[in-house]
Amino acid sequence: MSINGVFDCIVIGAGVQGSFAAYQLAKKNKKTLLLEQFVLPHTRGSSHGQTRIIRKAYEQDFYTRMMEECYELWAQLEREAGVELYRKTGLLVMGPEKSENYQLFKNTLQKNKVPTVILTRDNFSKHIPNVNLAEGHGALVDESAGVLYADRALKTVQGLFQKLGGVIRDKEEVTEIKPGPFVTVSTSAHVYRAKSVVITAGPWANRLLVQTGLQLPLEVIKINVCYWKEKVPGSYNLKRHFPGFLLTESEESKEHVYGLPSNEYPGMMKICLHTGSKTDPDKRDQQTDRSDIDILQRCVTRTFPGLLPEPAVVETCMYTLTPDRHFVLDYHPTYSNIVIGAGFSGHGFKFGPLIGKLLCELILGEVPSHDLSPFQIRRFQANTKSSL
Ligand SMILES: Cc1cc2nc3c(=O)[nH]c(=O)nc-3n(C[C@H](O)[C@H](O)[C@H](O)COP(=O)(O)OP(=O)(O)OC[C@H]3O[C@@H](n4cnc5c(N)ncnc54)[C@H](O)[C@@H]3O)c2cc1C
């Protein structure tokens, strides 16, 4: 197969979703090309960094149900590659006990029989040292939750894809997509043709989709990824099985605050606010708003007395938000050989193996193995611009 030849499928964007889609296609013996604009690995999209939270705790039932299969797929990948990608730590969920959000988390876990420990105010500090539970807040632990080793996962799945004969071309920005029975994809270096295309371009999705006459209501925001130093090293350590946490809302913000035990930077815990300021993905470093960090400082001071209330390291990542914060997993409304995976709204990493499988099923015209109605493009209707 020549590199400029015809592929069964071209996947555009080698973040977590594109990499898993390409891997699934190669597993089905499809000649697949994975295109990436930057040199791999890179830190300019949404999938970089060492860790992500994996959890079944969700407000919506359908995500919890999808997670059942995700855990299996992550474990399969670990076995296939012989690497550790997941570490069980549990996830502490806290929030105003009577609030709708907190109750939704609790009910979804209970309804789906996810092993969960409900903590009372009396036994909270025995189970979770060094954390202050706010007045009126409830607390529970989703026991199966943990940490995914994100960078390692990407490297692993891309490696397996190549082992299966898949081709990765990085440092090749896709500059043009010409739909048709064979889709022509031009990059900064070559012109390729394929029977089908998967667009998984993360924050750049709309920039590519506009060439196919489609614009989705996506908003790209910059997330300040903050690391907070432990006063006593080891107090919130992954090795000591300190859980990740999710605060559904706080005195400081209606948005979630979430965090992971200290791991990538020894003695520092990662804690972020689940929102940020609007940005252009190519100009994110020029977005210097730090109001999220002010909120976090107050929240950390109140909740984590064992941390210095000033971030020691601040890195950057991006979310691509849909209005309802649910993903886009669908066919292009005009071209059935173009499939879109977009708008992962800051919670898509843990679903990577399943999203790859679902995008592959769509491309192959198979019946998707999960109900994709929450992820269809038609739900936006008035907000979706299709000029074709
Ligand atoms: C701070 C932070 C914390 C998070 N925490 C969690 C968590 O704990 N748990 C969880 O499940 N999820 C989490 N997420 C969300 C998760 O990481 C994202 O949903 C996921 O990484 C999105 O992957 P993606 O493949 O859609 O996008 P990306 O990783 O951005 O990949 C898109 C790729 O497409 C490439 N591309 C774009 N345009 C072109 C082009 N024209 N030509 C070629 N290539 C192109 C880009 O360079 C990029 O590599 C977090 C996200 C952030 C930012």
Short mmCIF file of C-alpha atoms and ligand atoms in Angstrom, two decimals:
data_model
loop_
_atom_site.label_atom_id
_atom_site.label_comp_id
_atom_site.label_asym_id
_atom_site.label_seq_id
_atom_site.Cartn_x
_atom_site.Cartn_y
_atom_site.Cartn_z
CA MET A 1 0.00 0.00 0.00
CA SER A 2 1.52 3.32 -1.02
CA ILE A 3 1.27 6.10 1.52
CA ASN A 4 -0.51 8.21 -1.09
CA GLY A 5 -2.84 5.35 -2.04
CA VAL A 6 -6.47 4.72 -1.20
CA PHE A 7 -7.29 3.81 2.38
CA ASP A 8 -10.37 2.18 3.77
CA CYS A 9 -10.47 4.92 6.35
CA ILE A 10 -8.60 8.08 7.32
CA VAL A 11 -8.87 9.21 10.92
CA ILE A 12 -8.09 12.89 11.45
CA GLY A 13 -6.63 13.72 14.87
CA ALA A 14 -4.49 11.44 17.03
CA GLY A 15 -5.86 12.36 20.43
CA VAL A 16 -7.40 9.64 22.59
CA GLN A 17 -10.55 9.31 20.48
CA GLY A 18 -8.88 9.23 17.06
CA SER A 19 -6.19 6.83 18.26
CA PHE A 20 -8.76 4.35 19.62
CA ALA A 21 -10.94 4.67 16.49
CA ALA A 22 -7.92 3.95 14.27
CA TYR A 23 -6.96 0.96 16.43
CA GLN A 24 -10.47 -0.51 16.24
CA LEU A 25 -10.54 -0.09 12.45
CA ALA A 26 -7.15 -1.76 12.07
CA LYS A 27 -8.39 -4.62 14.26
CA LYS A 28 -11.16 -5.11 11.69
CA ASN A 29 -8.51 -5.34 8.95
CA LYS A 30 -9.31 -1.93 7.54
CA LYS A 31 -6.38 -0.11 5.91
CA THR A 32 -6.31 2.92 8.14
CA LEU A 33 -4.33 6.16 8.15
CA LEU A 34 -4.17 8.27 11.30
CA LEU A 35 -3.27 11.90 10.61
CA GLU A 36 -2.01 14.32 13.24
CA GLN A 37 -1.06 17.96 12.77
CA PHE A 38 1.62 18.02 15.50
CA VAL A 39 4.67 15.86 16.13
CA LEU A 40 3.60 13.02 18.46
CA PRO A 41 3.47 12.99 21.41
CA HIS A 42 2.35 16.59 21.95
CA THR A 43 0.71 18.71 24.65
CA ARG A 44 -1.35 21.07 22.48
CA GLY A 45 -4.73 19.28 22.49
CA SER A 46 -6.87 17.67 25.20
CA SER A 47 -5.42 14.18 25.70
CA HIS A 48 -1.94 14.88 27.10
CA GLY A 49 -0.76 14.61 30.69
CA GLN A 50 -0.09 11.64 32.87
CA THR A 51 -3.43 11.06 34.53
CA ARG A 52 -7.20 11.08 34.10
CA ILE A 53 -10.03 9.99 36.39
CA ILE A 54 -12.01 6.87 35.50
CA ARG A 55 -15.32 6.47 37.33
CA LYS A 56 -18.79 5.05 37.09
CA ALA A 57 -20.17 7.90 39.21
CA TYR A 58 -22.25 9.99 36.81
CA GLU A 59 -25.47 11.95 36.96
CA GLN A 60 -26.78 10.13 33.88
CA ASP A 61 -27.52 6.46 33.76
CA PHE A 62 -26.34 6.01 30.19
CA TYR A 63 -22.77 7.03 31.03
CA THR A 64 -22.65 4.67 34.01
CA ARG A 65 -23.88 1.84 31.80
CA MET A 66 -21.31 2.64 29.10
CA MET A 67 -18.59 2.62 31.75
CA GLU A 68 -19.27 -1.07 32.48
CA GLU A 69 -17.88 -1.93 29.04
CA CYS A 70 -15.15 0.73 29.21
CA TYR A 71 -13.57 -0.95 32.23
CA GLU A 72 -13.48 -4.24 30.33
CA LEU A 73 -11.97 -2.62 27.26
CA TRP A 74 -9.27 -0.87 29.31
CA ALA A 75 -8.42 -4.20 30.97
CA GLN A 76 -8.29 -5.93 27.57
CA LEU A 77 -5.88 -3.31 26.32
CA GLU A 78 -3.68 -3.74 29.39
CA ARG A 79 -3.55 -7.49 28.75
CA GLU A 80 -2.90 -7.11 25.03
CA ALA A 81 -0.05 -4.63 25.53
CA GLY A 82 1.25 -5.95 28.84
CA VAL A 83 1.23 -2.52 30.48
CA GLU A 84 -0.54 -1.05 33.48
CA LEU A 85 -2.94 1.70 32.41
CA TYR A 86 -5.40 1.83 35.33
CA ARG A 87 -4.97 2.03 39.03
CA LYS A 88 -7.88 1.61 41.39
CA THR A 89 -8.06 4.36 44.02
CA GLY A 90 -11.78 4.96 44.49
CA LEU A 91 -13.43 8.33 43.93
CA LEU A 92 -14.75 10.43 46.76
CA VAL A 93 -17.89 12.30 45.65
CA MET A 94 -18.92 15.19 47.89
CA GLY A 95 -21.66 17.77 47.52
CA PRO A 96 -24.63 19.45 49.19
CA GLU A 97 -26.52 16.38 50.38
CA LYS A 98 -29.95 17.64 49.38
CA SER A 99 -28.90 19.04 45.99
CA GLU A 100 -30.26 17.48 42.82
CA ASN A 101 -26.75 16.89 41.44
CA TYR A 102 -25.44 15.01 44.44
CA GLN A 103 -28.59 12.91 44.63
CA LEU A 104 -28.30 12.06 40.92
CA PHE A 105 -24.76 10.73 41.46
CA LYS A 106 -25.90 8.69 44.44
CA ASN A 107 -28.99 7.30 42.73
CA THR A 108 -27.19 6.35 39.53
CA LEU A 109 -24.55 4.44 41.47
CA GLN A 110 -27.12 2.64 43.58
CA LYS A 111 -29.47 1.89 40.69
CA ASN A 112 -26.62 0.37 38.66
CA LYS A 113 -25.35 -1.58 41.69
CA VAL A 114 -21.90 0.02 41.55
CA PRO A 115 -19.94 -0.85 44.71
CA THR A 116 -20.30 2.33 46.74
CA VAL A 117 -19.53 3.31 50.32
CA ILE A 118 -21.77 5.98 51.79
CA LEU A 119 -19.85 7.93 54.40
CA THR A 120 -21.45 9.60 57.38
CA ARG A 121 -20.18 12.77 59.01
CA ASP A 122 -19.08 10.63 61.97
CA ASN A 123 -16.93 8.17 60.05
CA PHE A 124 -15.77 10.53 57.27
CA SER A 125 -12.41 11.57 58.72
CA LYS A 126 -11.58 7.99 59.71
CA HIS A 127 -11.87 6.94 56.04
CA ILE A 128 -10.66 10.15 54.40
CA PRO A 129 -7.99 11.92 56.44
CA ASN A 130 -6.91 15.50 55.67
CA VAL A 131 -10.19 16.51 54.00
CA ASN A 132 -12.85 18.82 55.48
CA LEU A 133 -16.39 17.85 54.60
CA ALA A 134 -18.41 21.09 54.29
CA GLU A 135 -21.48 21.64 56.47
CA GLY A 136 -24.55 20.01 54.88
CA HIS A 137 -22.49 17.99 52.41
CA GLY A 138 -22.86 14.28 51.81
CA ALA A 139 -19.98 11.98 50.86
CA LEU A 140 -19.68 8.64 49.13
CA VAL A 141 -16.94 6.61 47.48
CA ASP A 142 -17.31 5.03 44.04
CA GLU A 143 -15.04 2.10 44.81
CA SER A 144 -14.18 1.01 41.28
CA ALA A 145 -12.97 4.45 40.25
CA GLY A 146 -9.33 5.23 39.80
CA VAL A 147 -6.62 6.76 37.72
CA LEU A 148 -5.83 6.14 34.05
CA TYR A 149 -2.26 6.69 32.92
CA ALA A 150 -3.18 8.94 30.01
CA ASP A 151 0.09 9.53 28.13
CA ARG A 152 0.97 5.86 28.49
CA ALA A 153 -2.46 4.85 27.18
CA LEU A 154 -2.06 6.97 24.06
CA LYS A 155 1.40 5.62 23.35
CA THR A 156 0.11 2.07 23.89
CA VAL A 157 -2.91 2.28 21.61
CA GLN A 158 -0.95 4.05 18.87
CA GLY A 159 1.74 1.35 19.12
CA LEU A 160 -0.83 -1.45 18.86
CA PHE A 161 -2.43 0.29 15.87
CA GLN A 162 0.92 0.35 14.09
CA LYS A 163 1.56 -3.30 14.98
CA LEU A 164 -1.69 -4.14 13.21
CA GLY A 165 -0.42 -2.42 10.05
CA GLY A 166 -1.97 1.00 10.70
CA VAL A 167 -0.13 4.06 9.39
CA ILE A 168 0.42 7.16 11.52
CA ARG A 169 1.47 10.36 9.82
CA ASP A 170 2.20 13.13 12.32
CA LYS A 171 3.27 16.71 11.56
CA GLU A 172 0.68 16.64 8.77
CA GLU A 173 -2.08 19.16 9.20
CA VAL A 174 -5.23 18.37 7.24
CA THR A 175 -5.89 21.45 5.15
CA GLU A 176 -8.76 20.26 2.97
CA ILE A 177 -11.48 17.61 2.97
CA LYS A 178 -13.37 16.98 -0.26
CA PRO A 179 -16.38 14.74 0.40
CA GLY A 180 -17.54 12.23 -2.20
CA PRO A 181 -17.84 8.45 -2.64
CA PHE A 182 -14.07 8.59 -2.05
CA VAL A 183 -13.09 11.36 0.33
CA THR A 184 -10.01 13.36 -0.67
CA VAL A 185 -7.96 14.57 2.27
CA SER A 186 -5.16 17.04 1.65
CA THR A 187 -2.49 17.72 4.22
CA SER A 188 0.46 20.05 4.39
CA ALA A 189 2.50 17.21 2.78
CA HIS A 190 0.28 14.83 0.75
CA VAL A 191 -3.09 14.15 -0.80
CA TYR A 192 -4.86 10.96 0.30
CA ARG A 193 -8.08 9.23 -0.67
CA ALA A 194 -10.26 6.99 1.45
CA LYS A 195 -13.62 5.26 1.37
CA SER A 196 -14.47 6.90 4.67
CA VAL A 197 -13.21 9.47 7.15
CA VAL A 198 -13.47 9.83 10.91
CA ILE A 199 -13.06 13.40 12.22
CA THR A 200 -11.77 13.45 15.80
CA ALA A 201 -10.05 16.82 15.81
CA GLY A 202 -10.87 17.84 19.40
CA PRO A 203 -10.82 21.64 19.81
CA TRP A 204 -10.20 22.07 16.07
CA ALA A 205 -13.31 20.08 15.03
CA ASN A 206 -15.30 23.02 13.66
CA ARG A 207 -12.32 24.26 11.70
CA LEU A 208 -12.35 21.01 9.73
CA LEU A 209 -16.10 20.56 9.65
CA VAL A 210 -16.64 23.93 7.99
CA GLN A 211 -15.08 22.41 4.87
CA THR A 212 -17.87 19.87 4.80
CA GLY A 213 -20.52 22.56 5.25
CA LEU A 214 -21.17 21.83 8.91
CA GLN A 215 -20.67 23.83 12.12
CA LEU A 216 -21.53 22.36 15.50
CA PRO A 217 -22.32 24.46 18.60
CA LEU A 218 -18.95 23.75 20.22
CA GLU A 219 -17.15 26.04 22.65
CA VAL A 220 -13.44 25.62 23.36
CA ILE A 221 -12.25 26.61 26.81
CA LYS A 222 -8.83 26.69 28.41
CA ILE A 223 -8.41 24.73 31.63
CA ASN A 224 -5.74 25.70 34.11
CA VAL A 225 -4.42 22.37 35.36
CA CYS A 226 -3.21 23.17 38.88
CA TYR A 227 -0.91 21.13 41.12
CA TRP A 228 -0.94 21.88 44.86
CA LYS A 229 1.95 21.06 47.14
CA GLU A 230 1.40 18.88 50.18
CA LYS A 231 2.49 20.45 53.49
CA VAL A 232 3.57 16.99 54.62
CA PRO A 233 4.80 14.99 51.61
CA GLY A 234 2.74 11.85 51.07
CA SER A 235 -0.51 13.04 52.72
CA TYR A 236 -2.50 12.69 49.49
CA ASN A 237 -0.42 10.04 47.80
CA LEU A 238 -1.61 7.60 45.13
CA LYS A 239 0.56 4.86 46.63
CA ARG A 240 -1.32 5.27 49.90
CA HIS A 241 -4.58 4.83 48.01
CA PHE A 242 -5.78 8.34 48.63
CA PRO A 243 -8.83 8.52 46.34
CA GLY A 244 -9.50 10.96 43.56
CA PHE A 245 -12.36 13.30 44.37
CA LEU A 246 -15.22 15.17 42.78
CA LEU A 247 -16.97 18.02 44.56
CA THR A 248 -20.30 18.48 42.76
CA GLU A 249 -20.57 22.10 43.87
CA SER A 250 -19.06 24.25 46.57
CA GLU A 251 -19.44 27.56 48.38
CA GLU A 252 -17.11 28.97 45.76
CA SER A 253 -18.65 27.62 42.54
CA LYS A 254 -21.59 25.75 41.07
CA GLU A 255 -19.10 23.93 38.80
CA HIS A 256 -17.44 20.67 39.79
CA VAL A 257 -14.03 20.76 41.38
CA TYR A 258 -12.10 17.53 40.89
CA GLY A 259 -8.73 16.17 41.75
CA LEU A 260 -6.34 13.28 41.69
CA PRO A 261 -3.97 11.96 44.31
CA SER A 262 -0.40 13.12 44.08
CA ASN A 263 1.37 11.08 41.42
CA GLU A 264 3.03 12.77 38.45
CA TYR A 265 4.76 15.46 40.49
CA PRO A 266 5.86 13.96 43.81
CA GLY A 267 4.18 15.70 46.72
CA MET A 268 1.67 17.58 44.56
CA MET A 269 -2.02 16.93 44.12
CA LYS A 270 -3.78 17.84 40.87
CA ILE A 271 -6.95 19.89 41.49
CA CYS A 272 -8.92 21.69 38.76
CA LEU A 273 -12.17 23.57 38.30
CA HIS A 274 -14.39 21.97 35.68
CA THR A 275 -14.63 25.19 33.67
CA GLY A 276 -12.46 27.90 32.20
CA SER A 277 -12.41 30.78 29.74
CA LYS A 278 -13.21 30.69 26.07
CA THR A 279 -10.18 30.36 23.82
CA ASP A 280 -8.94 29.78 20.31
CA PRO A 281 -7.04 26.45 20.31
CA ASP A 282 -4.12 28.05 18.46
CA LYS A 283 -3.96 31.01 20.84
CA ARG A 284 -4.63 29.37 24.16
CA ASP A 285 -1.43 30.71 25.73
CA GLN A 286 -2.76 34.23 25.19
CA GLN A 287 -5.79 33.44 27.36
CA THR A 288 -4.49 34.54 30.77
CA ASP A 289 -7.70 34.63 32.84
CA ARG A 290 -7.01 33.22 36.32
CA SER A 291 -10.43 33.64 37.93
CA ASP A 292 -10.73 29.83 38.13
CA ILE A 293 -7.50 29.71 40.14
CA ASP A 294 -8.90 32.29 42.61
CA ILE A 295 -11.95 30.04 43.12
CA LEU A 296 -9.73 26.98 43.54
CA GLN A 297 -7.51 28.71 46.10
CA ARG A 298 -10.50 29.38 48.34
CA CYS A 299 -11.88 25.89 47.85
CA VAL A 300 -8.52 24.20 48.52
CA THR A 301 -7.95 26.28 51.66
CA ARG A 302 -11.31 25.17 53.04
CA THR A 303 -11.31 21.55 51.91
CA PHE A 304 -7.69 20.37 51.90
CA PRO A 305 -5.90 21.69 54.99
CA GLY A 306 -2.85 19.57 54.13
CA LEU A 307 -2.15 21.51 50.91
CA LEU A 308 -0.45 24.87 50.42
CA PRO A 309 -3.23 27.13 49.08
CA GLU A 310 -1.28 28.35 46.08
CA PRO A 311 -0.74 26.20 42.96
CA ALA A 312 2.91 25.23 42.61
CA VAL A 313 2.55 24.19 38.95
CA VAL A 314 -0.03 25.38 36.42
CA GLU A 315 -0.32 23.61 33.07
CA THR A 316 -2.84 23.95 30.28
CA CYS A 317 -5.42 21.73 28.63
CA MET A 318 -8.62 22.38 26.68
CA TYR A 319 -12.21 21.24 26.82
CA THR A 320 -14.48 21.25 23.76
CA LEU A 321 -17.95 21.78 25.18
CA THR A 322 -21.35 21.04 23.70
CA PRO A 323 -24.34 22.97 25.10
CA ASP A 324 -25.59 19.91 27.04
CA ARG A 325 -22.05 18.59 27.80
CA HIS A 326 -22.84 15.28 26.05
CA PHE A 327 -20.60 13.97 23.26
CA VAL A 328 -21.14 14.06 19.51
CA LEU A 329 -20.92 10.57 18.01
CA ASP A 330 -22.69 10.55 14.69
CA TYR A 331 -22.64 10.46 10.93
CA HIS A 332 -22.15 13.72 9.09
CA PRO A 333 -25.71 14.86 8.27
CA THR A 334 -24.92 15.02 4.53
CA TYR A 335 -22.16 12.44 3.96
CA SER A 336 -22.68 8.97 5.36
CA ASN A 337 -19.02 8.04 4.85
CA ILE A 338 -17.88 10.80 7.24
CA VAL A 339 -18.27 10.10 10.96
CA ILE A 340 -17.72 12.66 13.69
CA GLY A 341 -16.47 12.21 17.26
CA ALA A 342 -16.39 15.61 18.96
CA GLY A 343 -17.47 17.73 21.94
CA PHE A 344 -16.13 15.45 24.65
CA SER A 345 -16.80 18.28 27.11
CA GLY A 346 -13.98 17.56 29.55
CA HIS A 347 -15.00 14.00 30.42
CA GLY A 348 -14.24 11.84 27.38
CA PHE A 349 -10.91 10.20 28.18
CA LYS A 350 -12.24 7.31 30.27
CA PHE A 351 -14.60 6.41 27.39
CA GLY A 352 -11.78 6.34 24.79
CA PRO A 353 -11.75 2.57 24.08
CA LEU A 354 -15.54 2.47 23.75
CA ILE A 355 -15.74 5.65 21.67
CA GLY A 356 -13.17 4.14 19.31
CA LYS A 357 -15.32 1.03 19.03
CA LEU A 358 -18.52 3.01 18.44
CA LEU A 359 -16.96 5.26 15.78
CA CYS A 360 -15.67 2.13 14.06
CA GLU A 361 -19.14 0.54 14.18
CA LEU A 362 -20.64 3.67 12.60
CA ILE A 363 -18.05 3.75 9.81
CA LEU A 364 -18.63 0.06 9.08
CA GLY A 365 -22.41 0.55 9.00
CA GLU A 366 -22.89 -1.80 11.96
CA VAL A 367 -25.60 -1.35 14.58
CA PRO A 368 -23.88 0.58 17.40
CA SER A 369 -23.45 -1.50 20.53
CA HIS A 370 -24.85 1.33 22.70
CA ASP A 371 -27.76 3.71 22.29
CA LEU A 372 -26.26 6.76 20.60
CA SER A 373 -29.38 8.95 20.72
CA PRO A 374 -27.93 11.28 23.43
CA PHE A 375 -25.00 11.94 21.09
CA GLN A 376 -26.76 12.67 17.82
CA ILE A 377 -26.19 15.92 15.94
CA ARG A 378 -29.87 16.48 15.36
CA ARG A 379 -30.35 17.34 19.06
CA PHE A 380 -28.77 20.74 18.39
CA GLN A 381 -31.01 21.49 15.39
CA ALA A 382 -31.37 25.27 15.66
CA ASN A 383 -27.70 25.62 16.65
CA THR A 384 -26.25 23.47 13.88
CA LYS A 385 -25.29 25.27 10.70
CA SER A 386 -25.37 23.11 7.63
CA SER A 387 -24.95 25.10 4.47
CA LEU A 388 -25.38 22.12 2.18
C1 LIG B 1 -7.49 19.32 32.34
C2 LIG B 1 -8.30 18.21 31.79
C3 LIG B 1 -8.68 17.18 32.63
C4 LIG B 1 -9.46 16.14 32.15
N1 LIG B 1 -9.79 15.14 33.01
C5 LIG B 1 -10.49 14.09 32.55
C6 LIG B 1 -10.74 12.99 33.41
O1 LIG B 1 -10.32 12.98 34.56
N2 LIG B 1 -11.44 11.93 32.92
C7 LIG B 1 -11.91 11.91 31.63
O2 LIG B 1 -12.56 10.94 31.26
N3 LIG B 1 -11.67 12.94 30.80
C8 LIG B 1 -10.97 14.02 31.22
N4 LIG B 1 -10.69 15.05 30.39
C9 LIG B 1 -11.27 15.07 29.04
C10 LIG B 1 -10.49 14.27 28.03
O3 LIG B 1 -9.11 14.40 28.23
C11 LIG B 1 -10.92 14.72 26.64
O4 LIG B 1 -12.33 14.55 26.53
C12 LIG B 1 -10.25 13.94 25.54
O5 LIG B 1 -8.85 13.97 25.70
C13 LIG B 1 -10.61 14.52 24.17
O6 LIG B 1 -9.90 13.80 23.20
P1 LIG B 1 -10.00 14.15 21.66
O7 LIG B 1 -9.29 13.04 20.97
O8 LIG B 1 -11.40 14.47 21.29
O9 LIG B 1 -9.22 15.55 21.48
P2 LIG B 1 -7.63 15.87 21.38
O10 LIG B 1 -6.86 15.14 22.38
O11 LIG B 1 -7.49 17.35 21.36
O12 LIG B 1 -7.25 15.30 19.95
C14 LIG B 1 -7.54 15.95 18.75
C15 LIG B 1 -6.33 15.82 17.87
O13 LIG B 1 -6.65 16.26 16.56
C16 LIG B 1 -5.52 16.92 16.04
N5 LIG B 1 -5.94 17.77 14.94
C17 LIG B 1 -6.82 18.80 14.99
N6 LIG B 1 -6.97 19.38 13.79
C18 LIG B 1 -6.17 18.69 12.94
C19 LIG B 1 -5.89 18.82 11.56
N7 LIG B 1 -6.42 19.80 10.80
N8 LIG B 1 -5.02 17.96 10.99
C20 LIG B 1 -4.46 16.94 11.73
N9 LIG B 1 -4.68 16.80 13.07
C21 LIG B 1 -5.54 17.65 13.66
C22 LIG B 1 -5.01 17.70 17.24
O14 LIG B 1 -3.70 18.16 17.09
C23 LIG B 1 -5.18 16.69 18.36
O15 LIG B 1 -4.04 15.90 18.53
C24 LIG B 1 -9.89 16.11 30.82
C25 LIG B 1 -9.50 17.15 29.95
C26 LIG B 1 -8.71 18.17 30.43
C27 LIG B 1 -8.33 19.28 29.48
#
